[in-house]
Coordinates of N, CA and C and ligand atoms in Angstrom, one line a residue:
M1 N 45.3 -170.5 -145.2 CA 45.2 -171.2 -146.5 C 46.2 -170.8 -147.5
Q2 N 46.5 -171.6 -148.5 CA 47.5 -171.2 -149.5 C 47.0 -170.0 -150.2
K3 N 48.0 -169.1 -150.5 CA 47.7 -167.9 -151.3 C 47.6 -168.3 -152.8
I4 N 46.5 -167.8 -153.4 CA 46.2 -168.1 -154.8 C 46.6 -166.9 -155.6
E5 N 47.5 -167.1 -156.6 CA 47.9 -166.1 -157.6 C 46.6 -165.6 -158.3
K6 N 46.5 -164.3 -158.6 CA 45.4 -163.8 -159.4 C 45.4 -164.4 -160.8
S7 N 44.2 -164.6 -161.3 CA 44.1 -165.4 -162.6 C 44.1 -164.5 -163.8
G8 N 43.6 -163.2 -163.6 CA 43.4 -162.4 -164.8 C 42.1 -162.8 -165.5
L9 N 41.3 -163.6 -164.8 CA 40.0 -164.0 -165.4 C 38.9 -163.6 -164.4
Y10 N 37.8 -163.1 -164.9 CA 36.9 -162.4 -164.0 C 35.4 -162.9 -164.1
Y11 N 34.7 -162.8 -163.0 CA 33.3 -162.7 -162.9 C 32.9 -161.3 -163.0
P12 N 31.7 -161.0 -163.5 CA 31.2 -159.6 -163.4 C 30.8 -159.4 -161.9
N13 N 30.9 -158.1 -161.5 CA 30.7 -157.7 -160.1 C 29.3 -158.3 -159.6
R14 N 28.3 -158.2 -160.5 CA 27.0 -158.6 -160.1 C 26.9 -160.1 -159.7
I15 N 27.7 -161.0 -160.4 CA 27.7 -162.4 -160.0 C 28.4 -162.6 -158.7
A16 N 29.5 -161.9 -158.5 CA 30.2 -162.0 -157.2 C 29.3 -161.5 -156.1
R17 N 28.6 -160.4 -156.3 CA 27.7 -159.9 -155.3 C 26.6 -160.9 -154.9
I18 N 26.0 -161.5 -156.0 CA 25.0 -162.5 -155.7 C 25.6 -163.6 -154.9
Y19 N 26.8 -164.1 -155.2 CA 27.4 -165.2 -154.5 C 27.6 -164.8 -153.0
L20 N 28.1 -163.6 -152.8 CA 28.4 -163.2 -151.4 C 27.1 -163.1 -150.6
E21 N 26.0 -162.6 -151.3 CA 24.7 -162.5 -150.6 C 24.2 -163.9 -150.3
A22 N 24.4 -164.8 -151.2 CA 24.0 -166.2 -151.0 C 24.8 -166.9 -149.9
M23 N 26.1 -166.6 -149.8 CA 26.8 -167.1 -148.7 C 26.3 -166.6 -147.4
E24 N 26.0 -165.3 -147.4 CA 25.5 -164.7 -146.1 C 24.2 -165.3 -145.7
E25 N 23.4 -165.7 -146.7 CA 22.1 -166.3 -146.5 C 22.3 -167.7 -145.8
V26 N 23.3 -168.5 -146.3 CA 23.4 -169.8 -145.7 C 24.3 -169.9 -144.5
M27 N 25.2 -168.9 -144.3 CA 26.2 -169.0 -143.2 C 26.0 -167.9 -142.1
G28 N 25.1 -166.9 -142.4 CA 25.0 -165.8 -141.5 C 26.1 -164.8 -141.8
R29 N 25.9 -163.6 -141.3 CA 26.9 -162.6 -141.5 C 28.2 -162.9 -140.9
N30 N 28.2 -163.4 -139.6 CA 29.5 -163.8 -139.0 C 30.2 -164.8 -139.7
G31 N 29.5 -165.8 -140.2 CA 30.2 -166.9 -141.0 C 30.8 -166.3 -142.3
L32 N 30.1 -165.4 -142.9 CA 30.7 -164.8 -144.1 C 31.9 -164.0 -143.8
V33 N 31.8 -163.2 -142.7 CA 33.0 -162.3 -142.4 C 34.2 -163.2 -142.1
A34 N 34.0 -164.3 -141.4 CA 35.1 -165.2 -141.1 C 35.7 -165.8 -142.4
A35 N 34.8 -166.2 -143.3 CA 35.3 -166.7 -144.6 C 36.1 -165.7 -145.4
L36 N 35.6 -164.4 -145.4 CA 36.3 -163.3 -146.1 C 37.7 -163.1 -145.5
R37 N 37.7 -163.2 -144.2 CA 39.0 -163.0 -143.5 C 40.0 -164.1 -143.9
V38 N 39.6 -165.3 -143.8 CA 40.4 -166.5 -144.1 C 40.9 -166.4 -145.5
A39 N 40.0 -165.9 -146.4 CA 40.3 -165.8 -147.8 C 41.2 -164.6 -148.2
G40 N 41.4 -163.7 -147.2 CA 42.2 -162.5 -147.4 C 41.4 -161.5 -148.2
L41 N 40.1 -161.5 -148.1 CA 39.3 -160.6 -148.8 C 38.5 -159.6 -147.9
E42 N 39.2 -159.1 -146.9 CA 38.6 -158.2 -145.9 C 37.9 -157.0 -146.6
E43 N 38.5 -156.6 -147.7 CA 37.9 -155.4 -148.4 C 36.4 -155.5 -148.7
F44 N 35.9 -156.8 -148.7 CA 34.5 -157.0 -149.1 C 33.6 -157.2 -147.9
I45 N 34.2 -157.0 -146.7 CA 33.3 -157.1 -145.5 C 32.4 -155.9 -145.5
D46 N 31.1 -156.2 -145.5 CA 30.0 -155.1 -145.5 C 30.2 -154.2 -146.7
N47 N 30.8 -154.7 -147.7 CA 31.1 -153.8 -148.9 C 31.2 -154.7 -150.1
Y48 N 30.0 -155.2 -150.5 CA 29.9 -156.1 -151.7 C 30.2 -155.4 -153.0
P49 N 30.6 -156.1 -154.0 CA 30.8 -155.4 -155.3 C 29.4 -154.9 -155.8
P50 N 29.5 -153.8 -156.6 CA 28.2 -153.2 -157.1 C 27.6 -154.2 -158.1
A51 N 26.2 -154.0 -158.3 CA 25.5 -154.9 -159.1 C 25.6 -154.6 -160.6
N52 N 26.8 -154.4 -161.1 CA 27.0 -154.2 -162.5 C 27.7 -155.3 -163.2
L53 N 27.9 -155.2 -164.5 CA 28.4 -156.3 -165.3 C 29.9 -156.1 -165.6
D54 N 30.6 -155.2 -164.9 CA 32.0 -155.0 -165.1 C 32.7 -156.2 -164.6
R55 N 33.7 -156.7 -165.4 CA 34.4 -157.9 -165.0 C 35.6 -157.6 -164.1
E56 N 35.3 -157.6 -162.8 CA 36.3 -157.2 -161.9 C 36.6 -158.1 -160.7
F57 N 35.9 -159.2 -160.6 CA 36.1 -160.1 -159.5 C 36.9 -161.3 -160.0
D58 N 38.1 -161.4 -159.5 CA 39.1 -162.4 -160.0 C 38.7 -163.8 -159.6
F59 N 38.8 -164.7 -160.5 CA 38.5 -166.1 -160.2 C 39.3 -166.6 -159.0
A60 N 40.5 -166.1 -158.8 CA 41.3 -166.5 -157.6 C 40.6 -166.2 -156.3
D61 N 39.9 -165.0 -156.3 CA 39.2 -164.6 -155.1 C 38.0 -165.5 -154.8
Y62 N 37.3 -165.9 -155.9 CA 36.1 -166.7 -155.8 C 36.6 -168.1 -155.3
S63 N 37.7 -168.6 -155.8 CA 38.2 -169.9 -155.4 C 38.7 -169.8 -153.9
A64 N 39.3 -168.7 -153.5 CA 39.8 -168.6 -152.1 C 38.6 -168.6 -151.2
L65 N 37.5 -168.0 -151.6 CA 36.3 -167.9 -150.7 C 35.8 -169.4 -150.5
N66 N 35.8 -170.1 -151.6 CA 35.3 -171.5 -151.5 C 36.3 -172.4 -150.6
G67 N 37.6 -172.1 -150.8 CA 38.6 -172.8 -150.0 C 38.5 -172.5 -148.5
A68 N 38.1 -171.2 -148.2 CA 37.9 -170.8 -146.8 C 36.9 -171.6 -146.1
L69 N 35.8 -172.0 -146.9 CA 34.8 -172.9 -146.3 C 35.3 -174.2 -145.7
D70 N 36.2 -174.8 -146.5 CA 36.8 -176.0 -146.1 C 37.7 -175.8 -144.9
D71 N 38.5 -174.7 -144.9 CA 39.4 -174.4 -143.8 C 38.6 -174.2 -142.5
I72 N 37.5 -173.5 -142.6 CA 36.8 -173.2 -141.4 C 35.9 -174.4 -140.9
Y73 N 35.2 -175.0 -141.9 CA 34.2 -176.0 -141.5 C 34.6 -177.4 -141.7
G74 N 35.8 -177.6 -142.3 CA 36.3 -179.0 -142.6 C 35.7 -179.4 -143.9
P75 N 36.2 -180.5 -144.6 CA 35.8 -180.8 -145.9 C 34.3 -181.1 -146.0
R76 N 33.7 -181.8 -145.0 CA 32.3 -182.2 -145.1 C 31.4 -181.0 -144.9
G77 N 31.7 -180.2 -143.8 CA 30.9 -179.0 -143.6 C 31.1 -178.0 -144.7
G78 N 32.3 -177.8 -145.2 CA 32.5 -176.9 -146.3 C 31.8 -177.3 -147.6
R79 N 31.8 -178.6 -147.8 CA 31.0 -179.1 -149.0 C 29.6 -178.8 -148.9
G80 N 29.0 -179.0 -147.8 CA 27.5 -178.7 -147.6 C 27.2 -177.3 -147.8
L81 N 28.0 -176.4 -147.2 CA 27.8 -175.0 -147.3 C 28.0 -174.5 -148.8
A82 N 29.0 -175.0 -149.5 CA 29.2 -174.6 -150.8 C 28.1 -175.0 -151.7
L83 N 27.6 -176.2 -151.5 CA 26.4 -176.7 -152.3 C 25.2 -175.8 -152.1
R84 N 25.0 -175.5 -150.8 CA 23.8 -174.6 -150.5 C 24.0 -173.2 -151.0
A85 N 25.2 -172.7 -150.9 CA 25.5 -171.3 -151.4 C 25.4 -171.3 -152.9
G86 N 25.8 -172.3 -153.6 CA 25.7 -172.4 -155.0 C 24.2 -172.4 -155.4
R87 N 23.4 -173.2 -154.7 CA 22.0 -173.2 -155.0 C 21.4 -171.9 -154.8
A88 N 21.7 -171.3 -153.6 CA 21.1 -170.0 -153.3 C 21.5 -168.9 -154.3
S89 N 22.7 -169.0 -154.8 CA 23.1 -168.0 -155.7 C 22.3 -168.0 -157.0
F90 N 22.0 -169.2 -157.4 CA 21.1 -169.3 -158.6 C 19.7 -168.7 -158.3
A91 N 19.2 -169.2 -157.2 CA 17.8 -168.8 -156.8 C 17.8 -167.2 -156.6
R92 N 18.8 -166.7 -156.1 CA 18.8 -165.2 -155.7 C 19.0 -164.3 -156.9
G93 N 19.5 -164.8 -158.0 CA 19.7 -163.8 -159.0 C 20.2 -164.3 -160.3
L94 N 20.9 -165.4 -160.3 CA 21.5 -165.9 -161.6 C 20.4 -166.3 -162.5
R95 N 19.2 -166.7 -162.0 CA 18.1 -167.0 -162.9 C 17.6 -165.8 -163.6
D96 N 17.9 -164.6 -163.1 CA 17.4 -163.4 -163.9 C 18.2 -163.4 -165.2
F97 N 19.5 -163.9 -165.2 CA 20.2 -164.0 -166.4 C 19.5 -165.0 -167.3
G98 N 19.1 -166.1 -166.7 CA 18.4 -167.1 -167.5 C 17.1 -166.6 -168.2
A99 N 16.4 -165.7 -167.5 CA 15.2 -165.1 -168.0 C 15.6 -164.3 -169.3
L100 N 16.7 -163.7 -169.3 CA 17.2 -163.0 -170.5 C 17.3 -163.9 -171.7
A101 N 17.7 -165.2 -171.4 CA 17.9 -166.2 -172.4 C 16.6 -166.8 -172.8
G102 N 15.5 -166.4 -172.3 CA 14.2 -166.9 -172.7 C 13.8 -168.2 -171.9
V103 N 14.6 -168.7 -171.0 CA 14.3 -169.8 -170.2 C 13.3 -169.4 -169.1
G104 N 12.3 -170.1 -168.9 CA 11.3 -169.8 -167.9 C 10.1 -169.0 -168.5
S105 N 10.2 -168.6 -169.7 CA 9.0 -167.9 -170.3 C 7.8 -168.8 -170.5
A106 N 6.7 -168.3 -170.7 CA 5.5 -169.1 -170.9 C 5.6 -170.1 -172.0
A107 N 6.2 -169.7 -173.1 CA 6.4 -170.7 -174.2 C 7.4 -171.8 -173.8
F108 N 8.4 -171.5 -173.0 CA 9.3 -172.5 -172.5 C 8.7 -173.5 -171.5
R109 N 7.8 -173.0 -170.7 CA 7.3 -173.8 -169.6 C 6.4 -174.9 -170.1
V110 N 5.9 -174.8 -171.3 CA 5.0 -175.8 -171.9 C 5.7 -176.9 -172.6
L111 N 7.0 -176.7 -172.8 CA 7.8 -177.8 -173.5 C 7.9 -179.0 -172.7
P112 N 8.0 -180.2 -173.4 CA 8.3 -181.4 -172.6 C 9.7 -181.4 -172.0
L113 N 9.9 -182.2 -170.9 CA 11.1 -182.1 -170.1 C 12.4 -182.3 -171.0
P114 N 12.4 -183.3 -171.9 CA 13.7 -183.4 -172.7 C 14.0 -182.2 -173.4
A115 N 13.0 -181.5 -174.0 CA 13.3 -180.2 -174.7 C 13.7 -179.1 -173.8
K116 N 13.1 -179.1 -172.6 CA 13.5 -178.1 -171.6 C 15.0 -178.2 -171.3
L117 N 15.4 -179.5 -171.1 CA 16.8 -179.7 -170.7 C 17.7 -179.4 -171.9
K118 N 17.3 -179.8 -173.0 CA 18.2 -179.7 -174.2 C 18.4 -178.2 -174.5
I119 N 17.4 -177.4 -174.3 CA 17.6 -175.9 -174.5 C 18.1 -175.2 -173.3
G120 N 17.6 -175.6 -172.1 CA 17.9 -174.9 -170.9 C 19.3 -175.0 -170.4
I121 N 19.9 -176.2 -170.5 CA 21.2 -176.4 -170.0 C 22.3 -175.6 -170.8
P122 N 22.2 -175.7 -172.1 CA 23.2 -174.9 -172.9 C 22.9 -173.4 -172.6
A123 N 21.7 -173.0 -172.4 CA 21.4 -171.6 -172.1 C 22.1 -171.2 -170.8
M124 N 22.1 -172.0 -169.8 CA 22.8 -171.7 -168.6 C 24.3 -171.6 -168.8
A125 N 24.9 -172.5 -169.6 CA 26.3 -172.4 -169.9 C 26.6 -171.1 -170.7
K126 N 25.7 -170.7 -171.5 CA 26.0 -169.5 -172.4 C 26.0 -168.3 -171.5
I127 N 25.1 -168.3 -170.5 CA 25.1 -167.1 -169.6 C 26.5 -166.9 -169.0
F128 N 27.2 -167.9 -168.6 CA 28.5 -167.8 -168.0 C 29.5 -167.4 -169.1
S129 N 29.4 -168.0 -170.2 CA 30.4 -167.7 -171.3 C 30.2 -166.3 -171.8
Q130 N 29.0 -165.8 -171.7 CA 28.7 -164.5 -172.3 C 29.1 -163.4 -171.3
F131 N 28.7 -163.6 -170.0 CA 28.9 -162.5 -169.0 C 30.1 -162.6 -168.2
S132 N 30.9 -163.7 -168.3 CA 32.1 -163.8 -167.5 C 33.2 -164.5 -168.3
D133 N 34.3 -164.7 -167.7 CA 35.4 -165.5 -168.3 C 35.3 -167.0 -168.1
Q134 N 34.2 -167.4 -167.5 CA 34.0 -168.8 -167.2 C 33.3 -169.5 -168.5
Y135 N 34.2 -169.7 -169.5 CA 33.7 -170.4 -170.7 C 33.2 -171.8 -170.4
S136 N 32.0 -172.1 -170.7 CA 31.3 -173.3 -170.4 C 30.6 -173.9 -171.6
T137 N 30.6 -175.2 -171.7 CA 30.0 -175.9 -172.8 C 29.2 -177.1 -172.3
V138 N 28.3 -177.6 -173.2 CA 27.5 -178.7 -172.8 C 27.4 -179.7 -174.0
E139 N 27.6 -181.0 -173.7 CA 27.4 -182.0 -174.7 C 26.3 -182.9 -174.3
D140 N 25.5 -183.3 -175.3 CA 24.5 -184.4 -175.0 C 25.1 -185.7 -175.3
A141 N 25.3 -186.5 -174.2 CA 26.0 -187.8 -174.3 C 25.0 -189.0 -174.2
G142 N 23.8 -188.8 -174.7 CA 22.8 -189.9 -174.7 C 22.0 -190.0 -173.4
E143 N 22.5 -190.8 -172.4 CA 21.9 -190.9 -171.2 C 22.0 -189.7 -170.2
E144 N 23.0 -188.9 -170.6 CA 23.4 -187.8 -169.7 C 23.9 -186.6 -170.5
F145 N 23.9 -185.5 -169.8 CA 24.6 -184.3 -170.4 C 26.0 -184.2 -169.7
V146 N 27.0 -183.7 -170.4 CA 28.3 -183.4 -169.8 C 28.5 -181.9 -169.9
Y147 N 28.5 -181.3 -168.7 CA 28.7 -179.9 -168.6 C 30.2 -179.6 -168.3
T148 N 30.8 -178.8 -169.1 CA 32.3 -178.6 -168.9 C 32.5 -177.1 -168.6
I149 N 33.2 -176.9 -167.6 CA 33.7 -175.5 -167.2 C 35.2 -175.5 -167.6
H150 N 35.5 -174.8 -168.7 CA 36.9 -174.8 -169.2 C 37.9 -174.0 -168.4
K151 N 37.4 -172.9 -167.8 CA 38.3 -172.2 -166.8 C 37.4 -172.0 -165.6
C152 N 37.8 -172.8 -164.5 CA 36.8 -172.9 -163.4 C 37.2 -172.0 -162.2
P153 N 36.3 -171.1 -161.9 CA 36.5 -170.2 -160.8 C 36.4 -170.8 -159.4
V154 N 35.8 -172.0 -159.3 CA 35.5 -172.6 -158.0 C 36.8 -173.2 -157.4
C155 N 37.6 -173.8 -158.3 CA 38.8 -174.5 -157.8 C 40.1 -173.8 -158.3
W156 N 40.0 -172.6 -158.9 CA 41.1 -172.0 -159.5 C 42.3 -171.9 -158.5
G157 N 43.5 -172.5 -158.9 CA 44.7 -172.3 -158.2 C 44.8 -173.2 -156.9
R158 N 43.7 -174.1 -156.7 CA 43.8 -175.0 -155.5 C 44.1 -176.4 -156.0
T159 N 44.6 -177.2 -155.1 CA 44.8 -178.6 -155.4 C 44.1 -179.4 -154.3
A160 N 43.7 -180.6 -154.8 CA 43.0 -181.5 -153.8 C 43.1 -182.9 -154.3
D161 N 42.8 -183.9 -153.5 CA 42.9 -185.3 -153.9 C 41.6 -185.8 -154.3
R162 N 40.6 -184.9 -154.5 CA 39.3 -185.3 -154.9 C 38.7 -184.1 -155.6
T163 N 37.5 -184.3 -156.2 CA 36.8 -183.2 -156.9 C 36.2 -182.2 -155.9
I164 N 36.3 -180.9 -156.1 CA 35.9 -180.0 -155.1 C 35.0 -178.8 -155.5
C165 N 34.5 -178.9 -156.7 CA 33.7 -177.8 -157.2 C 32.2 -177.9 -156.8
F166 N 32.0 -177.9 -155.5 CA 30.6 -178.1 -155.0 C 29.7 -176.9 -155.2
A167 N 30.3 -175.7 -155.2 CA 29.4 -174.5 -155.5 C 28.9 -174.6 -156.9
A168 N 29.6 -175.2 -157.9 CA 29.1 -175.3 -159.2 C 28.0 -176.4 -159.3
I169 N 28.2 -177.5 -158.5 CA 27.2 -178.5 -158.5 C 25.9 -177.9 -157.9
G170 N 25.9 -177.2 -156.8 CA 24.7 -176.6 -156.3 C 24.1 -175.7 -157.2
L171 N 24.9 -174.9 -157.9 CA 24.3 -173.9 -158.9 C 23.6 -174.7 -160.0
L172 N 24.3 -175.7 -160.5 CA 23.7 -176.5 -161.6 C 22.4 -177.2 -161.1
Q173 N 22.4 -177.7 -159.9 CA 21.2 -178.4 -159.4 C 20.0 -177.4 -159.3
E174 N 20.3 -176.2 -158.8 CA 19.2 -175.2 -158.7 C 18.8 -174.7 -160.1
G175 N 19.7 -174.6 -161.0 CA 19.4 -174.2 -162.3 C 18.5 -175.3 -163.0
L176 N 18.9 -176.5 -162.8 CA 18.1 -177.6 -163.4 C 16.7 -177.7 -162.8
K177 N 16.6 -177.3 -161.6 CA 15.2 -177.3 -160.9 C 14.4 -176.2 -161.6
W178 N 15.0 -175.1 -161.8 CA 14.3 -174.0 -162.4 C 13.9 -174.3 -163.9
V179 N 14.9 -174.8 -164.6 CA 14.7 -175.1 -166.1 C 13.6 -176.2 -166.2
S180 N 13.6 -177.2 -165.3 CA 12.7 -178.3 -165.5 C 11.3 -178.0 -164.9
G181 N 11.2 -176.9 -164.1 CA 9.9 -176.7 -163.4 C 9.8 -177.5 -162.1
G182 N 10.9 -177.6 -161.4 CA 10.8 -178.2 -160.0 C 11.5 -179.6 -159.8
G183 N 12.2 -180.1 -160.8 CA 12.9 -181.4 -160.7 C 14.2 -181.3 -159.9
E184 N 14.5 -182.4 -159.2 CA 15.8 -182.5 -158.6 C 16.6 -183.5 -159.4
F185 N 17.8 -183.1 -159.8 CA 18.7 -184.0 -160.7 C 20.0 -184.3 -160.0
R186 N 20.5 -185.5 -160.3 CA 21.8 -185.9 -159.9 C 22.8 -185.2 -160.7
V187 N 23.7 -184.5 -160.1 CA 24.9 -183.9 -160.8 C 26.1 -184.3 -160.0
E188 N 27.1 -184.8 -160.8 CA 28.3 -185.4 -160.2 C 29.5 -184.8 -161.0
E189 N 30.5 -184.4 -160.2 CA 31.7 -183.9 -160.9 C 32.6 -185.1 -161.2
T190 N 32.9 -185.3 -162.5 CA 33.7 -186.4 -162.9 C 35.1 -186.1 -163.1
E191 N 35.4 -184.9 -163.3 CA 36.8 -184.5 -163.5 C 37.0 -183.1 -163.0
C192 N 38.1 -182.8 -162.3 CA 38.3 -181.5 -161.6 C 39.8 -181.1 -161.8
V193 N 39.9 -179.9 -162.2 CA 41.3 -179.4 -162.4 C 42.1 -179.4 -161.1
A194 N 41.5 -179.1 -160.0 CA 42.2 -179.2 -158.7 C 42.7 -180.6 -158.4
A195 N 42.1 -181.6 -158.9 CA 42.5 -183.0 -158.7 C 43.2 -183.6 -159.9
G196 N 43.8 -182.7 -160.7 CA 44.6 -183.1 -161.8 C 43.9 -183.3 -163.1
G197 N 42.7 -182.9 -163.2 CA 41.9 -183.0 -164.5 C 42.3 -181.9 -165.4
E198 N 41.9 -182.1 -166.7 CA 42.2 -181.1 -167.7 C 41.2 -179.9 -167.6
R199 N 39.9 -180.3 -167.3 CA 38.8 -179.4 -167.2 C 38.0 -179.8 -166.0
C200 N 37.0 -178.9 -165.6 CA 36.1 -179.4 -164.6 C 34.8 -179.8 -165.4
K201 N 34.5 -181.1 -165.2 CA 33.4 -181.7 -165.9 C 32.3 -182.3 -165.0
F202 N 31.1 -182.1 -165.4 CA 30.0 -182.5 -164.5 C 29.0 -183.4 -165.4
R203 N 28.6 -184.5 -164.8 CA 27.7 -185.4 -165.4 C 26.3 -185.1 -164.8
I204 N 25.4 -184.8 -165.8 CA 24.0 -184.5 -165.3 C 23.1 -185.6 -165.9
E205 N 22.5 -186.3 -164.9 CA 21.5 -187.4 -165.4 C 20.2 -186.7 -165.9
K206 N 19.7 -187.3 -167.0 CA 18.6 -186.7 -167.7 C 17.2 -187.0 -166.9
T207 N 17.2 -188.1 -166.2 CA 16.0 -188.4 -165.5 C 16.1 -187.9 -164.1
P208 N 15.1 -187.1 -163.7 CA 15.1 -186.5 -162.4 C 14.9 -187.5 -161.3
L209 N 15.5 -187.2 -160.1 CA 15.3 -188.1 -158.9 C 13.9 -188.0 -158.4
R210 N 13.4 -186.8 -158.5 CA 12.0 -186.5 -158.2 C 11.5 -185.3 -158.9
Ligands
ZN1 ZN1 36.7 -176.6 -160.8

């Protein structure tokens, strides 16, 4: 795969560790080892980053890992695995960050769905803005929310003829499920830096599919 220049932008070790554990969960150890090799990240084989908040995992490495899925499994297979790994990463630990933000508390759980979304989605964005260099914002656009990742680790330094930030979609879907108390929501990437966009933008429908 193409070599990606380091970005100088970072996830905290703990988020990188959670993502690697999530990938291992969906692909098995051998699948993850293969992806780390293709991504040029052999140093992380059986050696995940520590579970601390030091910002040391470069966005270029996160992007390379996601690119490796496409290289190994093809665009369709890679897409499915990235979606599942994104979901698993939220379920495995990112929601603990959400708990810090008060989402999921007893007082939060009794709110009506529109209020849950209005509070919970910006809370998710804030977690990334606060703990990593992934500055993220949310706008309420009436029928939908627009979630913007201003510096996107999923596609950093890659180019594509389509939107490719599937790990982010999976993460958002699982986050929405947790915020809403079990709902499945349609999330669509409408603009992607890899495909020539200015930012990576995601459209979140307010009405759950189920
Ligand atoms: Zn992106």
